Amino acid sequence: MIFRKGELFNGPGGFAWGAKNARVEANGMTYAVEHTWSNDYCDSACDTYTHNICPDKPESVHRGDVRLLNLEELGEIDAFIYGFPCNDFSIVGEKKGFDGTYGPLYSYGIRVLKHYQPKWFIAENVGGLQSANEGKAFLQILSEMNEAGYKLTPHLYNFADYGVPQTRQRILIIGFRKDLNMEFRVPAPTHGPNRPHPYKTAYDAIMEPPILENAYNNDMPKHKPKVIEFLKAIPAGQNAWYDGIPEDLRLNVKGAKMSQIYRRLEKNTPSYTVTGSGGGGTHMYHWEEPRALTNRERARLQTFPDEFYFHGTKEKVRQQVGMAVPPEGARIIIEAVLKTYAGVEYDSIKPKWDVEQMLEQKIDSLFL
């Protein structure tokens, strides 16, 4: 059975690559996902997505602002995926929630659900969504998804627990159409202490196997001599505020000191979160060599294969890599969705949130 997939805010195609490689064999059938249409406002991301996901169907990637898109004419779908913009829900920044420019964009996904009524959907956002607008934003989004006709399973995932060599926490909301009488169960973590597999480390990702010199998007960064000396004074796992940095090299910064500024990786643990933007000192730094990571090294930490080519300037590529969902994490979640649909059992854990209880509390609050 092939599920026709629509996608909003497609980015470079992390979720789409995971979907493209997800397969479940059961009941004498193959359950898989097929790209049908997608949308993003970033030209470079659309170029990357088209190149890697649907090179034979460039017209199926709709470029431009979702607010100007005719959602009702995109084509019938059975599955829907959208990582709605997280800028206003992030724990870093002003956390405007629904009051920001990007917060309300989740509603376009709700419109897709109501119009096409796909069998299942996956929505993704940062962990900060749970506290945006004092928790009201998260509850409102869940309420609207429920009213669109879906049984929901939201959970806070750490992708490192599923074999991604990076500590990356994201909220995923998986919904099955209510008339299907199916309930998604959160797949049990597979990596970490007392689990079947150890965590995958930054070293595993970047060095095994080594990246070829002519690999895509692997241009080495260029640093000023003072930055190189500064990095040499920072041990693996430490950052710009390490006490052992000589006085003449220290940063003159007052106020908040972000832990990820000039933070060097520890090679024997998963990396810290790959991000898509930020100024000097936020590019992620090698544990041994005094330099920032290349975009290909960041892509390795995100589990993109080396043949996955990113279009755009170095900064645009960095943005795409950092904003993407790790393809390997996406594949694992989508295969759990396919197993749910096929009726295949798998190890699971209790989700972080009880949606029915949350929605009941919302209804009760209206009468207080």
XYZ file of C-alpha atoms in Angstrom:
368
model
C 0.000 0.000 0.000
C 1.433 3.340 -1.061
C 0.464 6.470 0.869
C 0.442 9.644 -1.242
C 2.177 12.330 0.849
C 1.671 16.075 0.937
C 4.075 18.302 2.843
C 4.107 21.941 3.944
C 7.287 23.765 5.021
C 9.277 20.998 3.323
C 12.759 22.444 4.029
C 15.575 20.517 2.330
C 13.783 17.193 2.694
C 14.839 15.556 5.958
C 11.384 14.182 6.642
C 10.857 13.409 2.957
C 14.121 11.428 2.738
C 13.060 9.444 5.795
C 9.663 8.834 4.212
C 11.236 7.827 0.893
C 13.286 5.161 2.651
C 10.608 3.880 5.043
C 9.273 0.378 4.295
C 7.180 -2.127 6.195
C 6.427 -5.625 4.895
C 3.312 -7.137 6.435
C 0.140 -8.992 5.472
C 1.678 -9.912 2.130
C 1.961 -6.208 1.291
C 4.560 -3.444 1.203
C 3.601 -0.279 3.077
C 5.442 2.794 1.830
C 5.130 6.547 1.248
C 5.271 8.442 -2.047
C 5.845 12.168 -2.577
C 2.855 13.927 -4.157
C 3.304 17.641 -3.431
C 5.114 20.004 -1.087
C 5.680 23.692 -0.368
C 8.354 25.985 1.037
C 9.138 29.683 0.687
C 12.933 29.235 0.519
C 14.182 28.807 -3.050
C 17.408 27.088 -1.997
C 15.491 24.577 0.144
C 13.105 23.909 -2.751
C 16.071 23.328 -5.077
C 17.570 20.894 -2.565
C 14.252 19.107 -2.022
C 13.580 18.755 -5.751
C 17.111 17.498 -6.471
C 17.022 14.782 -3.803
C 13.355 13.850 -3.428
C 11.540 14.350 -6.714
C 13.915 15.286 -9.564
C 11.381 13.954 -12.080
C 8.521 16.072 -10.654
C 9.900 19.607 -10.080
C 6.440 21.083 -10.612
C 5.188 19.248 -7.501
C 7.337 21.474 -5.247
C 5.357 24.687 -4.858
C 7.601 27.661 -4.105
C 6.397 30.647 -2.143
C 4.549 31.860 0.928
C 2.057 29.272 2.180
C -0.376 32.120 2.820
C -0.596 32.677 -0.945
C -0.907 28.999 -1.837
C -4.209 27.572 -3.085
C -4.269 24.631 -0.673
C -7.457 23.158 -2.135
C -5.927 22.524 -5.573
C -2.732 20.665 -4.656
C -4.012 17.126 -5.165
C -5.459 14.275 -3.110
C -3.244 12.768 -0.413
C -3.359 9.907 2.105
C -0.603 11.225 4.389
C 0.483 14.697 5.454
C 3.690 15.935 7.081
C 4.466 19.430 8.237
C 7.147 20.920 10.426
C 5.520 24.282 10.885
C 7.992 27.147 11.469
C 9.349 27.060 14.999
C 10.881 30.553 15.223
C 8.201 31.844 17.570
C 8.112 28.702 19.732
C 11.853 28.182 20.246
C 13.384 28.280 23.737
C 16.021 30.573 22.216
C 14.704 34.016 21.312
C 11.681 36.057 22.230
C 9.194 33.150 22.326
C 6.267 35.113 20.886
C 4.133 32.026 20.239
C 0.870 32.875 18.506
C 1.704 36.576 18.709
C 4.686 36.215 16.395
C 4.957 36.214 12.611
C 5.397 32.451 12.358
C 3.221 31.103 15.169
C -0.094 31.214 13.265
C 1.321 29.292 10.274
C 0.385 25.980 11.927
C -3.207 26.783 10.909
C -2.457 26.093 7.236
C -1.773 22.492 8.177
C -5.149 22.371 9.916
C -6.744 23.541 6.668
C -5.022 20.704 4.801
C -6.313 18.187 7.346
C -9.874 19.466 7.067
C -9.898 19.605 3.266
C -8.058 16.398 2.299
C -8.734 14.283 5.410
C -5.545 12.192 4.989
C -5.438 8.866 6.805
C -2.560 10.045 9.008
C -0.317 13.032 9.594
C 2.853 14.029 11.422
C 3.457 17.551 12.751
C 6.856 18.596 14.118
C 8.050 21.505 16.217
C 10.610 22.462 18.861
C 10.273 21.494 22.499
C 9.552 25.131 23.350
C 6.094 24.747 21.812
C 4.849 23.103 25.024
C 5.394 26.307 27.018
C 4.576 28.973 24.397
C 1.851 31.382 25.513
C 1.851 29.700 28.945
C 1.064 26.359 27.326
C -2.043 27.698 25.596
C -0.522 27.539 22.088
C 0.195 23.795 22.334
C -3.258 23.080 23.717
C -4.933 25.174 21.023
C -3.044 23.361 18.248
C -3.961 19.941 19.687
C -7.578 21.041 20.056
C -7.824 22.096 16.413
C -6.196 18.870 15.198
C -8.675 16.890 17.278
C -11.603 18.884 15.897
C -10.339 18.214 12.360
C -11.067 14.543 13.034
C -7.852 12.988 14.353
C -6.805 10.838 17.302
C -3.522 12.316 18.497
C -0.319 11.061 20.092
C 2.042 13.927 20.951
C 5.433 13.184 22.459
C 8.745 14.917 23.150
C 11.391 12.885 21.317
C 15.142 13.030 21.805
C 16.479 11.778 18.487
C 19.688 10.566 20.155
C 17.529 7.846 21.749
C 16.819 6.480 18.250
C 20.334 6.342 16.840
C 20.834 9.914 15.663
C 24.326 11.098 16.767
C 22.916 14.318 18.175
C 20.940 15.443 21.205
C 17.945 16.969 19.480
C 14.612 17.300 21.261
C 11.512 17.858 19.158
C 7.781 17.523 19.659
C 6.099 15.232 17.156
C 2.327 15.004 16.969
C 1.111 11.901 15.135
C -2.553 11.737 14.213
C -4.712 8.990 12.719
C -8.141 9.794 11.299
C -10.682 8.833 13.935
C -12.815 6.624 11.683
C -9.819 4.281 11.205
C -9.883 3.368 14.919
C -6.087 3.317 15.114
C -3.870 4.696 17.842
C -0.203 5.456 17.348
C 2.189 4.248 20.045
C 5.520 5.967 20.704
C 8.316 3.594 19.601
C 10.578 2.568 22.460
C 14.044 4.185 22.474
C 16.748 1.921 21.081
C 19.976 3.745 21.960
C 21.543 4.767 25.264
C 22.337 3.217 28.662
C 20.502 -0.052 29.380
C 19.125 -0.144 25.826
C 19.908 -2.475 22.902
C 22.501 -0.107 21.420
C 24.898 2.549 22.775
C 24.427 6.151 21.710
C 25.914 7.027 18.356
C 28.633 9.598 18.890
C 29.926 12.640 17.053
C 33.011 10.591 16.178
C 30.864 7.786 14.761
C 29.002 10.254 12.574
C 31.917 12.267 11.218
C 34.747 9.713 11.100
C 33.138 6.360 10.308
C 33.706 6.307 7.431
C 35.831 9.437 6.881
C 34.316 12.077 4.615
C 35.887 12.148 1.149
C 37.747 15.345 0.271
C 35.519 15.962 -2.735
C 32.266 15.300 -0.868
C 29.359 17.653 -1.512
C 29.053 20.751 0.711
C 32.347 20.038 2.458
C 34.257 23.325 2.038
C 36.600 23.885 4.959
C 35.940 27.043 7.003
C 38.508 29.831 7.066
C 39.346 31.424 10.421
C 41.437 34.380 11.484
C 44.625 33.439 13.372
C 43.216 34.774 16.663
C 40.132 32.543 16.367
C 42.357 29.514 15.756
C 44.425 30.334 18.861
C 41.216 30.860 20.822
C 39.878 27.449 19.772
C 43.176 25.759 20.633
C 42.710 26.981 24.221
C 39.279 25.321 24.522
C 39.216 21.587 25.335
C 36.698 19.211 23.771
C 33.262 19.690 25.319
C 34.031 23.185 26.626
C 32.999 26.584 25.291
C 34.033 30.233 25.099
C 33.714 30.666 28.872
C 36.249 27.981 29.794
C 38.410 29.224 32.691
C 41.662 28.085 31.106
C 41.481 30.495 28.166
C 44.324 33.081 28.382
C 43.180 36.571 29.380
C 44.289 38.162 26.103
C 42.100 35.769 24.107
C 38.932 35.928 26.187
C 35.704 37.349 24.791
C 34.591 40.653 26.220
C 30.898 39.830 26.680
C 28.537 41.127 29.324
C 25.224 39.636 30.275
C 23.948 36.211 29.165
C 26.589 33.731 28.105
C 25.156 31.074 25.782
C 26.682 27.658 26.344
C 26.990 26.903 22.630
C 29.284 29.835 21.798
C 32.533 28.324 20.452
C 31.535 25.046 22.035
C 33.683 22.155 20.849
C 32.200 18.718 20.359
C 32.947 15.783 22.600
C 33.809 12.962 20.257
C 32.519 10.113 22.460
C 28.989 11.416 22.996
C 26.203 12.550 20.676
C 26.743 16.128 19.525
C 24.749 19.025 20.857
C 21.890 20.324 18.694
C 22.731 21.377 15.150
C 21.190 24.797 14.506
C 20.475 26.673 11.311
C 21.400 30.215 12.170
C 23.454 32.390 14.487
C 26.481 34.638 14.343
C 30.118 34.114 15.245
C 30.788 31.261 17.594
C 27.625 29.271 16.770
C 28.902 27.130 13.891
C 29.773 24.025 15.969
C 33.437 23.192 16.476
C 35.563 20.097 15.955
C 36.775 18.253 19.079
C 40.371 18.065 17.856
C 40.993 20.420 14.950
C 40.738 24.159 15.804
C 37.955 24.957 13.364
C 34.226 25.029 12.784
C 32.537 22.025 11.235
C 31.882 21.900 7.511
C 28.296 21.740 6.305
C 28.826 18.109 5.351
C 29.968 17.288 8.876
C 26.845 18.972 10.243
C 24.782 17.022 7.728
C 26.403 13.794 8.989
C 25.315 14.706 12.542
C 21.806 15.116 11.106
C 22.093 11.667 9.404
C 21.913 12.972 5.838
C 23.799 10.606 3.504
C 26.819 12.026 1.709
C 25.054 11.771 -1.661
C 22.403 14.222 -0.445
C 23.342 17.483 -2.170
C 22.337 20.847 -0.679
C 21.791 23.795 -3.027
C 22.570 27.416 -2.171
C 25.275 29.501 -0.543
C 27.261 28.125 2.409
C 25.034 30.068 4.793
C 21.844 28.861 3.075
C 23.119 25.291 3.262
C 23.921 25.718 6.941
C 20.396 27.007 7.492
C 18.837 24.060 5.669
C 20.910 21.467 7.531
C 20.109 22.975 10.922
C 16.382 23.385 10.354
C 15.834 19.862 8.999
C 14.424 16.821 10.746
C 17.127 14.093 10.888
C 16.214 11.683 8.055
C 17.063 8.588 10.109
C 14.838 9.762 12.959
C 12.065 10.523 10.464
C 12.360 7.058 8.907
C 11.996 5.350 12.292
C 8.893 7.363 13.199
C 7.286 6.863 9.777
C 7.933 3.117 9.905
C 6.162 3.065 13.290
C 3.237 4.866 11.622
C 3.197 2.278 8.820
C 3.348 -0.554 11.356
C 0.403 0.979 13.186
C -1.616 1.080 9.988
C -0.586 -2.490 9.094
C -1.395 -3.791 12.578
C 2.208 -4.816 13.296
C 3.243 -4.904 16.952
C 6.371 -3.072 18.137
C 7.912 -2.076 21.475
C 6.503 1.196 22.721
C 6.473 3.607 25.653
C 3.861 5.868 27.180
C 3.642 9.299 25.484
C 4.606 12.395 27.439
C 1.117 13.871 27.213
C -2.386 12.426 27.648
C -4.301 14.313 24.966
C -7.775 13.323 26.112
C -7.025 14.577 29.607
C -5.576 17.843 28.237
C -8.608 18.467 26.023
C -10.990 17.695 28.894
C -9.181 20.257 31.045
C -9.529 22.817 28.267
C -13.270 22.216 28.031
C -13.632 22.353 31.825
C -11.770 25.681 31.923
C -14.328 27.252 29.614
C -16.985 26.781 32.294
C -14.964 28.082 35.239
